[in-house]
Amino acid sequence: IAHLRSALTVFTIDGAPPIWAAATGTLGNAYSALPAGDRAANLDRAIACYQNALRVLTPDAFPNDCQIAMENLGRIFFDQASWRQALDCAKEGLRAIENTRLSGLTAEARKRIHQAGLRQTERGIAAAIRLGLDQEAIELADRSRTRNLADELWRREYRPYGVTADEWRQFEDWREKLQELEAKRLDTADAREIRAELSRVRKEIARLSVRFAEIDPDFSPLARPMDVQGMGQLAAELDAILVQIYVTFEGAFVFLVGPGNASISAQQIIHIPELSSSKLSQIASRWFQSYNWAHRRKHRAERRAELALQIWKRRAEETAQRLYEVLAAPVSSAVQAVYPNTSRLVLIPNKVLGALPLHAAWRLENGYRKSWLDDFEITYAPSAWVLSRCAIRRRANPRKPETLLAVQDPQENLSYSDFEIDGVKRWFTDHRILPGVAATVDSTVKAMSYGDEKVFSCHGSFDSRDPENSYLALSDGPLTALAIASLHMSGTKLVILSACETAITDVNDVMDEYIGLPAAFLTAGAETVIGTQWPADDLAAALLTRRFHQNMHESGMSVALALREAQQWLRDLTAGEILDFFRPTGVPATVAPASLPAEARRISPLTLKHKFESDAKPFAHPVFWAAFQCVGAP
């Protein structure tokens, strides 16, 4: 402390403002961390230091340093129960973080900033609720999700739809200039000139961003969180209740916004202390440890594979039951009290909660299991802003899909892919099928502009270390999430990913946003995506997809309702009904699929015939029907 105070006699706010601010902030850290002495007095000194440093470290001039100082200051105010000051610090810190989106930061630096943003959002929400500022709390929650999605998409180097190559090149030149300026030291003699140039470059980038957003409203750097009134209008358009779930260190805060709501009351906020960040991590860890054991170890004996699968199935049931107790039950009670006539929920979860099958949460009722999806149509959205973009696309084109693009078993190892696609294409007079080896990356990308609906009956994989490299496995290589997001798929009403791990989000990172394949297709312009959260059984996926399309085209159901009914139907389907289902198609019920992987334990008509009584329900377990989830417009 003495050395820092001495340094501040040399470096002054007038002579070397960035160095002075950095030293002042460091002095605040020292006072804040002092283990001895007058704690209250030391914290007062720390507060004074941070406030002085922030005279220089503004959100616009020094966004990264500003968010660090704001977090340190806000943490002290929060611990002191100074809720107004804590909320102000969180909001200013988040504004600074949003300004870093224009910066050329490394992936590691961005990760640190995301972590800081989540911490500041959590404190801001808790402070706002204590102040009775419920509307600010929910808007902070959606702001966090929208910011993270925008930042992830900002890093993807693709040109917005309708922007010319020359305009985009100019934009990239400004961004390169920004990175060069940010790499320079701001403690040199020309620091003032550098800061002025930084301000000018950021303004040019912002100006072009506004123009690009006017051309392509989905241009992500200008994604803006919605206020409660906007959410209420969106809920009315979708005839749904928006369920914003934000898990924090103090438990989960759930915000309900229904049709026409312009404000939010205490009845619409549920605090669930039992679902804190640490408790959620425990629930998710048990789920994914058993999941990884069952599905990620490729070379093991069949007996061990069967054991691993049984453990995961048991954990899946335990997790789903626990999710009902801590989340679905209190949310359902509140929904029924405030919106007694509702039938549709759009869940907007954060953190790893988005990777868990919330719709499969279950309870015992009169001795029988009843799942959350038996009570409501349940769909998902990355954020209210993303959901609003999906709704706008539907509003512009309200009809059901009329043309089909299907990728059919590109690696030629899915026994029921032909059966699945044959059952889908019968509903379309105009369709284009890419079968087997014809489904290359190049041919698929070229065909992406075709088809109101796109069905991918193929394998897929989620990359937990780099979600942008999650992919669909085509005949000659992977089609990555990054490549998909760069496509222009406007007019695509529905994408079905009947594959493996296509809807899992980044469970190892702190990002509270969907950044896997469903988000990639939504970014590219799709209205709704149906993905699978874990490897989908080949036969179960084929049966469910066929039933889903029958529901949509024959019964006129919405996407959300058609999926819900198909999942319930598959769950209750008997072995005898499955065998009867196959006989008219010409597929012999006595022929087993080729090359069944031991770890998948797929159920074929042959195993049905030998292992189950005709009234047994082979797909009753959630691992078969709950993998599918609807993301986007319901």
XYZ file of C-alpha atoms in Angstrom:
634
model
C 0.000 0.000 0.000
C 2.812 2.380 0.849
C 4.491 1.764 -2.514
C 1.248 2.355 -4.399
C 0.574 5.583 -2.529
C 4.125 6.670 -3.288
C 3.660 5.872 -6.984
C 0.552 8.043 -7.050
C 2.678 11.052 -6.104
C 4.571 10.550 -9.374
C 1.811 9.449 -11.730
C -1.037 11.950 -11.608
C -4.458 12.049 -13.177
C -3.382 14.968 -15.356
C 0.041 13.663 -16.354
C -0.619 9.950 -16.909
C -4.323 9.208 -16.419
C -4.313 5.486 -17.438
C -1.361 4.647 -15.153
C -2.819 6.719 -12.332
C -6.191 4.948 -12.697
C -4.573 1.493 -12.786
C -2.526 2.219 -9.657
C -5.554 3.689 -7.886
C -7.632 0.613 -8.698
C -4.831 -1.664 -7.479
C -4.708 0.327 -4.252
C -8.447 -0.293 -3.897
C -7.816 -4.031 -4.303
C -5.203 -3.880 -1.550
C -7.497 -2.083 0.885
C -10.348 -4.461 0.053
C -8.174 -7.516 0.759
C -6.573 -6.327 4.011
C -7.081 -9.130 6.560
C -6.405 -6.960 9.613
C -7.193 -3.493 10.930
C -10.426 -1.554 10.804
C -12.374 -3.518 8.173
C -15.072 -0.892 7.688
C -12.520 1.900 7.268
C -10.495 -0.170 4.799
C -13.577 -0.878 2.710
C -14.413 2.829 2.681
C -10.896 3.511 1.394
C -11.306 0.788 -1.250
C -14.605 2.325 -2.383
C -12.970 5.742 -2.695
C -10.104 4.266 -4.734
C -12.410 2.465 -7.173
C -14.604 5.526 -7.594
C -11.555 7.679 -8.326
C -10.185 5.152 -10.827
C -13.539 5.096 -12.614
C -13.208 8.824 -13.324
C -10.722 7.712 -15.987
C -11.776 4.116 -16.641
C -15.085 4.864 -18.356
C -17.154 2.216 -20.190
C -16.389 3.869 -23.523
C -12.696 4.702 -23.180
C -11.461 1.673 -21.198
C -14.269 -0.911 -21.247
C -12.221 -3.883 -20.022
C -10.597 -2.047 -17.105
C -13.913 -0.371 -16.300
C -15.793 -3.653 -15.926
C -13.110 -4.974 -13.561
C -13.299 -1.896 -11.336
C -17.104 -1.898 -11.455
C -17.225 -5.535 -10.405
C -14.884 -4.927 -7.461
C -16.848 -1.876 -6.358
C -20.201 -3.577 -6.855
C -19.141 -6.587 -4.817
C -18.373 -4.371 -1.809
C -21.693 -2.543 -2.121
C -23.552 -5.864 -2.425
C -21.860 -7.290 0.664
C -22.789 -4.103 2.527
C -26.426 -4.434 1.398
C -26.147 -1.108 -0.452
C -28.526 -2.394 -3.092
C -28.960 0.781 -5.167
C -25.217 1.274 -5.553
C -24.695 -2.439 -6.248
C -27.313 -2.331 -9.009
C -25.791 0.797 -10.559
C -22.351 -0.843 -10.589
C -23.753 -3.975 -12.234
C -25.486 -1.966 -14.958
C -22.422 0.165 -15.713
C -20.185 -2.907 -15.625
C -22.439 -4.663 -18.118
C -22.410 -1.605 -20.378
C -18.618 -1.742 -20.336
C -18.686 -5.460 -21.145
C -20.982 -4.815 -24.096
C -18.465 -2.293 -25.399
C -15.736 -4.959 -25.372
C -17.672 -6.714 -28.136
C -16.020 -4.344 -30.583
C -12.579 -5.262 -29.281
C -10.112 -7.777 -30.676
C -9.873 -9.899 -27.529
C -8.522 -13.429 -27.352
C -10.865 -16.334 -26.662
C -9.457 -16.641 -23.138
C -9.987 -12.936 -22.463
C -13.548 -13.164 -23.730
C -14.182 -16.107 -21.444
C -12.979 -14.097 -18.437
C -15.211 -11.201 -19.436
C -18.192 -13.528 -19.848
C -17.575 -14.872 -16.356
C -17.454 -11.329 -15.005
C -20.650 -10.490 -16.879
C -22.475 -13.423 -15.345
C -21.334 -12.460 -11.855
C -22.414 -8.860 -12.349
C -25.761 -9.945 -13.786
C -26.421 -12.223 -10.808
C -25.663 -9.450 -8.319
C -27.685 -6.965 -10.350
C -30.757 -9.213 -10.423
C -30.552 -9.909 -6.683
C -30.114 -6.203 -5.893
C -32.973 -5.153 -8.186
C -35.376 -7.619 -6.576
C -34.432 -6.403 -3.097
C -35.186 -2.865 -4.247
C -38.559 -3.940 -5.616
C -37.379 -3.190 -9.162
C -38.762 -6.405 -10.619
C -38.902 -5.094 -14.172
C -35.210 -4.174 -14.084
C -34.428 -7.662 -12.772
C -36.043 -9.514 -15.670
C -34.577 -7.118 -18.221
C -31.110 -7.716 -16.751
C -31.645 -11.465 -17.137
C -32.569 -11.195 -20.816
C -29.818 -8.646 -21.379
C -27.263 -11.219 -20.225
C -28.508 -13.904 -22.600
C -28.791 -11.525 -25.534
C -25.338 -10.085 -24.905
C -23.711 -13.513 -24.824
C -25.423 -14.707 -27.979
C -24.547 -11.498 -29.811
C -20.934 -11.786 -28.706
C -20.650 -15.406 -29.829
C -22.116 -14.567 -33.225
C -20.012 -11.415 -33.511
C -16.882 -13.561 -33.540
C -18.160 -15.468 -36.550
C -16.585 -13.860 -39.570
C -19.460 -13.810 -42.036
C -21.127 -11.041 -43.996
C -24.728 -10.111 -43.082
C -27.329 -10.866 -45.720
C -27.694 -7.969 -48.184
C -24.423 -6.223 -47.256
C -22.079 -5.748 -50.210
C -18.572 -7.165 -50.261
C -17.096 -3.635 -50.336
C -19.108 -2.546 -47.286
C -18.100 -5.643 -45.371
C -14.436 -5.179 -46.314
C -14.591 -1.621 -44.968
C -16.135 -2.924 -41.758
C -13.396 -5.537 -41.349
C -10.733 -2.873 -41.979
C -12.139 -0.781 -39.127
C -12.136 -3.799 -36.832
C -8.528 -4.572 -37.736
C -7.638 -0.944 -37.022
C -9.343 -1.229 -33.642
C -7.275 -4.286 -32.734
C -4.067 -2.468 -33.699
C -4.936 0.537 -31.536
C -5.914 -1.610 -28.553
C -2.547 -3.359 -28.732
C -0.710 -0.069 -28.215
C 0.383 1.107 -24.780
C -1.675 3.964 -23.376
C 1.064 5.192 -21.063
C 3.134 6.757 -23.832
C 3.423 10.374 -24.881
C 0.859 9.948 -27.652
C -1.721 8.276 -25.391
C -4.192 11.137 -25.816
C -4.064 10.811 -29.600
C -4.489 7.030 -29.375
C -7.565 7.402 -27.182
C -9.064 9.914 -29.616
C -8.422 7.561 -32.524
C -9.933 4.658 -30.561
C -13.081 6.698 -30.023
C -13.293 7.567 -33.721
C -12.812 3.953 -34.845
C -15.430 2.647 -32.421
C -17.909 5.233 -33.711
C -17.273 4.125 -37.311
C -17.835 0.484 -36.367
C -21.028 1.433 -34.532
C -22.222 3.474 -37.536
C -21.706 0.568 -39.927
C -23.330 -1.814 -37.447
C -26.466 0.341 -37.443
C -26.524 0.336 -41.245
C -26.023 -3.435 -41.455
C -28.812 -4.017 -38.933
C -31.148 -1.928 -41.105
C -30.335 -4.224 -44.034
C -30.285 -7.478 -42.042
C -32.219 -7.211 -38.728
C -30.568 -10.423 -37.530
C -27.118 -8.791 -37.547
C -26.047 -9.846 -34.071
C -23.849 -7.014 -32.729
C -26.979 -4.875 -32.439
C -29.059 -7.515 -30.680
C -30.956 -5.706 -27.951
C -32.650 -7.138 -24.872
C -36.410 -6.714 -24.645
C -38.344 -4.840 -22.000
C -41.302 -6.414 -20.202
C -43.843 -4.753 -22.473
C -42.108 -6.211 -25.526
C -42.056 -9.636 -23.886
C -45.775 -9.343 -23.132
C -46.510 -8.529 -26.764
C -44.377 -11.488 -27.847
C -46.206 -13.791 -25.413
C -49.529 -12.635 -26.868
C -48.374 -13.316 -30.419
C -47.191 -16.820 -29.497
C -50.122 -17.497 -27.133
C -47.618 -18.625 -24.509
C -46.131 -17.796 -21.140
C -42.460 -16.815 -21.301
C -40.628 -18.475 -18.413
C -37.298 -16.731 -17.873
C -35.168 -18.914 -15.574
C -32.006 -17.343 -14.204
C -29.883 -19.445 -11.839
C -27.640 -17.432 -9.502
C -25.490 -17.987 -6.428
C -28.588 -17.097 -4.369
C -30.838 -19.611 -6.085
C -32.955 -19.452 -9.217
C -35.133 -16.470 -10.056
C -37.998 -17.341 -12.397
C -39.910 -14.560 -14.172
C -43.288 -15.216 -15.792
C -44.474 -12.935 -18.594
C -47.865 -13.601 -20.132
C -49.854 -12.198 -23.068
C -50.245 -8.444 -22.851
C -48.200 -7.954 -19.682
C -46.645 -4.477 -19.620
C -45.163 -4.875 -16.153
C -44.324 -7.652 -13.736
C -45.650 -8.199 -10.218
C -44.426 -10.177 -7.225
C -46.765 -13.040 -8.203
C -44.834 -13.435 -11.437
C -41.466 -13.875 -9.727
C -40.475 -17.165 -8.123
C -37.354 -17.411 -5.989
C -36.083 -20.978 -5.647
C -33.192 -20.994 -3.125
C -32.768 -24.766 -3.605
C -31.670 -24.235 -7.217
C -28.489 -22.203 -6.730
C -25.524 -22.350 -9.112
C -23.754 -24.858 -6.869
C -26.850 -27.073 -6.517
C -27.408 -26.982 -10.278
C -23.784 -28.022 -10.832
C -24.318 -31.028 -8.572
C -27.448 -32.084 -10.465
C -25.801 -31.607 -13.852
C -22.573 -33.355 -12.841
C -24.401 -36.540 -11.895
C -26.312 -36.434 -15.172
C -23.320 -35.852 -17.418
C -20.918 -38.185 -15.630
C -23.241 -41.105 -16.239
C -24.088 -39.810 -19.721
C -20.429 -39.584 -20.718
C -19.735 -43.039 -19.337
C -22.578 -44.496 -21.381
C -21.999 -42.662 -24.664
C -18.463 -41.342 -24.922
C -16.387 -44.496 -24.314
C -16.174 -46.260 -27.621
C -14.003 -49.339 -27.037
C -15.335 -51.398 -24.191
C -16.904 -54.780 -23.628
C -20.596 -55.175 -24.361
C -21.298 -56.070 -20.735
C -19.747 -52.816 -19.509
C -21.650 -50.892 -22.182
C -24.930 -52.354 -20.946
C -24.046 -51.509 -17.336
C -23.128 -47.931 -18.275
C -26.383 -47.507 -20.177
C -28.443 -48.790 -17.262
C -26.684 -46.417 -14.856
C -27.340 -43.469 -17.157
C -31.002 -44.431 -17.552
C -31.364 -44.568 -13.776
C -29.603 -41.209 -13.379
C -31.818 -39.738 -16.097
C -34.917 -40.705 -14.137
C -33.462 -39.411 -10.862
C -32.433 -36.115 -12.462
C -35.815 -35.603 -14.111
C -37.596 -36.269 -10.815
C -35.327 -33.828 -8.978
C -35.914 -31.179 -11.652
C -39.644 -31.472 -11.105
C -39.253 -31.039 -7.352
C -37.002 -27.977 -7.467
C -38.194 -26.269 -10.664
C -41.245 -27.613 -12.474
C -43.458 -27.883 -9.378
C -43.063 -24.272 -8.139
C -43.237 -22.898 -11.689
C -46.392 -24.891 -12.476
C -48.063 -23.706 -9.269
C -47.290 -20.071 -10.066
C -48.398 -20.399 -13.697
C -51.708 -21.972 -12.697
C -52.292 -19.233 -10.108
C -51.505 -16.291 -12.402
C -52.444 -17.718 -15.828
C -54.992 -20.496 -15.113
C -55.963 -21.041 -18.757
C -52.518 -21.335 -20.297
C -51.348 -24.454 -22.123
C -47.980 -23.396 -23.586
C -44.696 -22.479 -21.896
C -41.569 -21.156 -23.568
C -38.632 -21.892 -21.269
C -35.657 -19.523 -21.429
C -33.081 -21.149 -19.125
C -29.523 -20.125 -18.353
C -26.269 -21.929 -17.599
C -26.193 -25.726 -17.822
C -29.937 -25.835 -17.120
C -30.439 -25.417 -20.861
C -28.710 -28.750 -21.479
C -31.122 -30.743 -19.308
C -34.484 -32.157 -20.532
C -36.745 -29.965 -18.430
C -39.841 -31.082 -20.348
C -39.236 -34.633 -19.056
C -39.310 -33.579 -15.384
C -41.791 -35.900 -13.675
C -43.811 -36.541 -10.536
C -45.909 -39.398 -9.217
C -49.656 -38.818 -9.448
C -52.074 -41.541 -8.324
C -49.269 -44.052 -8.627
C -48.369 -43.077 -12.210
C -45.588 -40.906 -13.582
C -46.693 -37.629 -15.073
C -44.208 -35.501 -16.978
C -44.141 -31.726 -17.268
C -44.968 -32.028 -20.965
C -48.201 -33.790 -19.968
C -49.251 -30.515 -18.331
C -48.046 -28.019 -20.964
C -46.655 -27.691 -24.456
C -43.022 -26.889 -23.652
C -40.589 -25.236 -26.024
C -37.252 -23.493 -25.521
C -35.574 -20.267 -26.610
C -32.048 -18.885 -26.156
C -33.398 -15.441 -25.231
C -36.506 -13.325 -25.646
C -34.766 -11.360 -28.405
C -33.973 -14.512 -30.398
C -37.537 -15.714 -29.874
C -38.843 -12.388 -31.177
C -36.779 -12.802 -34.363
C -38.299 -16.270 -34.848
C -41.791 -14.835 -34.324
C -41.160 -12.106 -36.900
C -40.147 -14.759 -39.438
C -43.344 -16.706 -38.748
C -45.455 -13.554 -39.018
C -43.981 -12.855 -42.446
C -44.671 -16.422 -43.610
C -47.432 -18.047 -41.504
C -48.112 -21.088 -43.706
C -46.901 -24.604 -42.927
C -43.830 -26.002 -44.753
C -44.565 -26.955 -48.363
C -41.153 -27.952 -49.726
C -38.626 -30.361 -48.222
C -34.855 -30.781 -48.238
C -33.748 -34.045 -46.612
C -30.271 -35.391 -45.897
C -30.648 -39.160 -45.710
C -28.046 -41.324 -43.949
C -24.891 -39.801 -45.495
C -22.619 -42.297 -43.725
C -24.922 -45.215 -44.597
C -25.040 -46.638 -41.077
C -28.520 -45.634 -39.872
C -30.808 -48.603 -40.387
C -34.059 -46.647 -40.260
C -33.089 -43.453 -42.079
C -34.767 -44.590 -45.314
C -37.892 -45.523 -43.366
C -37.848 -42.107 -41.677
C -37.389 -40.003 -44.806
C -39.911 -42.039 -46.819
C -42.460 -41.306 -44.110
C -41.660 -37.578 -44.181
C -41.510 -36.895 -47.918
C -45.006 -38.314 -48.514
C -46.369 -35.070 -47.058
C -44.529 -32.951 -49.653
C -45.212 -32.877 -53.382
C -42.031 -30.869 -53.870
C -38.959 -32.355 -52.214
C -35.237 -32.787 -52.732
C -33.430 -35.742 -51.134
C -29.657 -36.082 -50.712
C -29.189 -39.818 -50.046
C -26.049 -41.574 -48.820
C -22.773 -40.496 -50.393
C -24.569 -37.768 -52.369
C -24.925 -35.809 -49.117
C -21.507 -34.175 -49.191
C -20.698 -30.950 -47.389
C -20.588 -29.039 -50.669
C -23.836 -30.454 -52.076
C -25.640 -29.898 -48.776
C -24.475 -26.298 -48.446
C -25.495 -25.573 -52.039
C -28.932 -27.079 -51.407
C -29.542 -25.113 -48.199
C -31.390 -22.330 -50.005
C -34.059 -24.885 -50.956
C -36.858 -26.173 -48.774
C -39.236 -24.635 -46.242
C -38.363 -27.629 -44.073
C -34.984 -29.315 -43.716
C -34.581 -32.772 -42.177
C -31.152 -34.138 -41.293
C -31.329 -37.889 -40.697
C -27.683 -38.314 -39.838
C -25.199 -38.468 -37.026
C -24.100 -35.346 -35.213
C -21.796 -34.475 -32.369
C -21.380 -31.708 -29.827
C -17.909 -30.303 -29.138
C -17.886 -29.225 -25.491
C -14.491 -27.509 -25.808
C -15.421 -25.518 -28.893
C -19.194 -25.531 -29.519
C -18.769 -23.763 -32.852
C -17.123 -26.967 -34.103
C -20.161 -29.070 -33.225
C -21.200 -30.726 -36.444
C -23.513 -32.839 -38.543
C -21.629 -35.795 -40.047
C -22.023 -35.791 -43.839
C -20.610 -38.296 -46.290
C -17.262 -36.575 -46.818
C -16.821 -34.642 -43.585
C -18.422 -32.461 -40.923
C -20.790 -29.548 -41.469
C -19.972 -27.375 -38.457
C -22.162 -25.029 -36.457
C -19.913 -22.170 -37.547
C -20.440 -23.009 -41.227
C -24.197 -23.358 -40.737
C -24.476 -19.992 -38.978
C -22.838 -18.284 -41.958
C -25.484 -19.541 -44.403
C -28.519 -17.535 -45.510
C -31.579 -19.678 -44.811
C -34.323 -17.059 -44.760
C -37.663 -18.716 -45.465
C -36.710 -21.904 -43.619
C -39.666 -22.611 -41.374
C -38.483 -25.795 -39.698
C -35.236 -27.721 -39.238
C -35.299 -31.239 -37.775
C -32.011 -32.637 -36.521
C -32.774 -36.318 -36.122
C -29.194 -36.983 -35.128
C -26.977 -37.248 -32.044
C -26.173 -34.589 -29.444
C -27.414 -31.796 -31.693
C -29.161 -29.739 -29.010
C -26.655 -29.987 -26.161
C -25.254 -26.633 -25.064
C -21.820 -25.856 -23.679
C -21.977 -27.562 -20.283
C -18.299 -27.126 -19.406
C -18.249 -23.367 -19.821
C -19.939 -20.487 -18.049
C -21.801 -19.202 -21.075
C -25.532 -19.025 -20.374
C -26.500 -19.227 -23.998
C -27.284 -21.850 -26.589
C -24.295 -21.939 -28.923
C -24.663 -25.351 -30.545
C -26.392 -26.463 -33.735
C -29.938 -25.198 -32.991
C -28.615 -21.665 -32.408
C -26.585 -21.939 -35.608
C -29.704 -22.705 -37.657
C -31.687 -19.952 -35.906
C -28.848 -17.549 -36.676
C -28.906 -18.589 -40.327
C -32.599 -17.683 -40.535
C -34.612 -20.729 -39.431
C -37.890 -20.154 -37.605
C -37.920 -23.318 -35.471
C -35.440 -26.127 -34.809
C -36.130 -29.583 -33.380
C -32.922 -31.106 -32.065
C -31.882 -34.017 -29.889
C -30.031 -33.522 -26.617
C -28.349 -36.942 -26.651
C -27.863 -39.800 -29.159
C -31.322 -40.593 -30.438
C -32.291 -44.225 -30.914
C -32.483 -44.842 -34.657
C -35.879 -46.537 -34.695
C -37.361 -44.262 -32.023
C -36.251 -41.181 -33.987
C -37.746 -42.540 -37.211
C -41.069 -43.360 -35.578
C -41.279 -40.022 -33.775
C -40.410 -38.013 -36.898
C -43.063 -39.783 -38.946
C -45.699 -39.267 -36.248
C -44.720 -35.608 -35.863
C -45.336 -34.940 -39.556
C -48.630 -36.794 -39.478
C -49.700 -34.558 -36.596
C -48.699 -31.393 -38.449
C -50.057 -32.176 -41.902
C -53.040 -34.417 -41.161
C -54.215 -33.005 -37.836
C -53.100 -29.400 -38.381
C -51.163 -29.173 -35.112
C -48.572 -26.509 -34.373
C -44.918 -27.563 -34.241
C -44.880 -27.577 -30.440
C -48.126 -29.517 -30.092
C -47.175 -31.985 -32.848
C -43.874 -32.770 -31.124
C -45.504 -33.113 -27.716
C -48.130 -35.555 -28.990
C -45.486 -37.544 -30.907
C -43.386 -37.883 -27.754
C -46.387 -39.034 -25.717
C -47.363 -41.448 -28.490
C -43.863 -42.935 -28.691
C -43.715 -43.254 -24.909
C -46.969 -45.236 -24.842
C -46.374 -47.297 -28.004
C -46.458 -51.069 -27.426
C -44.163 -53.653 -28.972
C -47.113 -55.175 -30.796
C -48.062 -51.800 -32.286
C -44.506 -51.226 -33.457
C -44.399 -54.605 -35.215
C -47.790 -53.948 -36.797
C -46.523 -50.527 -37.845
C -43.715 -52.125 -39.830
C -45.542 -54.914 -41.601
C -47.378 -52.793 -44.188
C -44.194 -50.968 -45.191
C -42.437 -53.990 -46.686
C -39.681 -53.927 -44.082
C -39.480 -57.514 -42.756
C -40.032 -57.576 -38.990
C -37.549 -60.460 -38.719
C -34.587 -58.529 -40.146
C -32.304 -56.804 -37.655
C -30.544 -53.530 -38.502
C -26.966 -53.795 -39.662
C -24.042 -53.078 -37.352
C -25.810 -52.220 -34.110
C -23.274 -50.465 -31.815
C -23.260 -52.095 -28.391
C -23.283 -48.747 -26.581
C -26.394 -47.537 -28.374
C -28.456 -50.693 -27.704
C -30.886 -49.786 -30.430
C -34.232 -51.566 -30.387
C -35.063 -53.229 -33.709
C -38.180 -55.145 -34.745
C -36.171 -58.331 -34.229
C -35.235 -57.495 -30.626
C -38.789 -56.330 -30.043
C -40.065 -59.718 -31.120
C -37.711 -61.650 -28.866
C -37.422 -59.405 -25.783
C -40.852 -57.898 -25.244
C -44.415 -59.044 -24.787
C -46.781 -57.469 -27.290
C -48.248 -55.100 -24.680
C -44.837 -53.945 -23.366
C -43.749 -50.361 -24.066
C -40.130 -50.500 -25.301
C -39.777 -46.710 -25.630
C -41.410 -45.738 -22.333
C -38.129 -44.658 -20.746
C -37.324 -40.933 -21.205
C -33.983 -41.695 -22.892
C -35.994 -42.676 -25.985
C -38.599 -39.904 -26.262
C -37.294 -36.982 -24.173
C -34.163 -36.345 -26.254
C -36.155 -34.187 -28.679
C -36.749 -30.521 -27.925
C -38.279 -27.644 -29.860
C -36.220 -24.428 -29.985
C -37.602 -21.201 -31.448
C -41.141 -20.300 -32.495
C -43.642 -22.843 -31.139
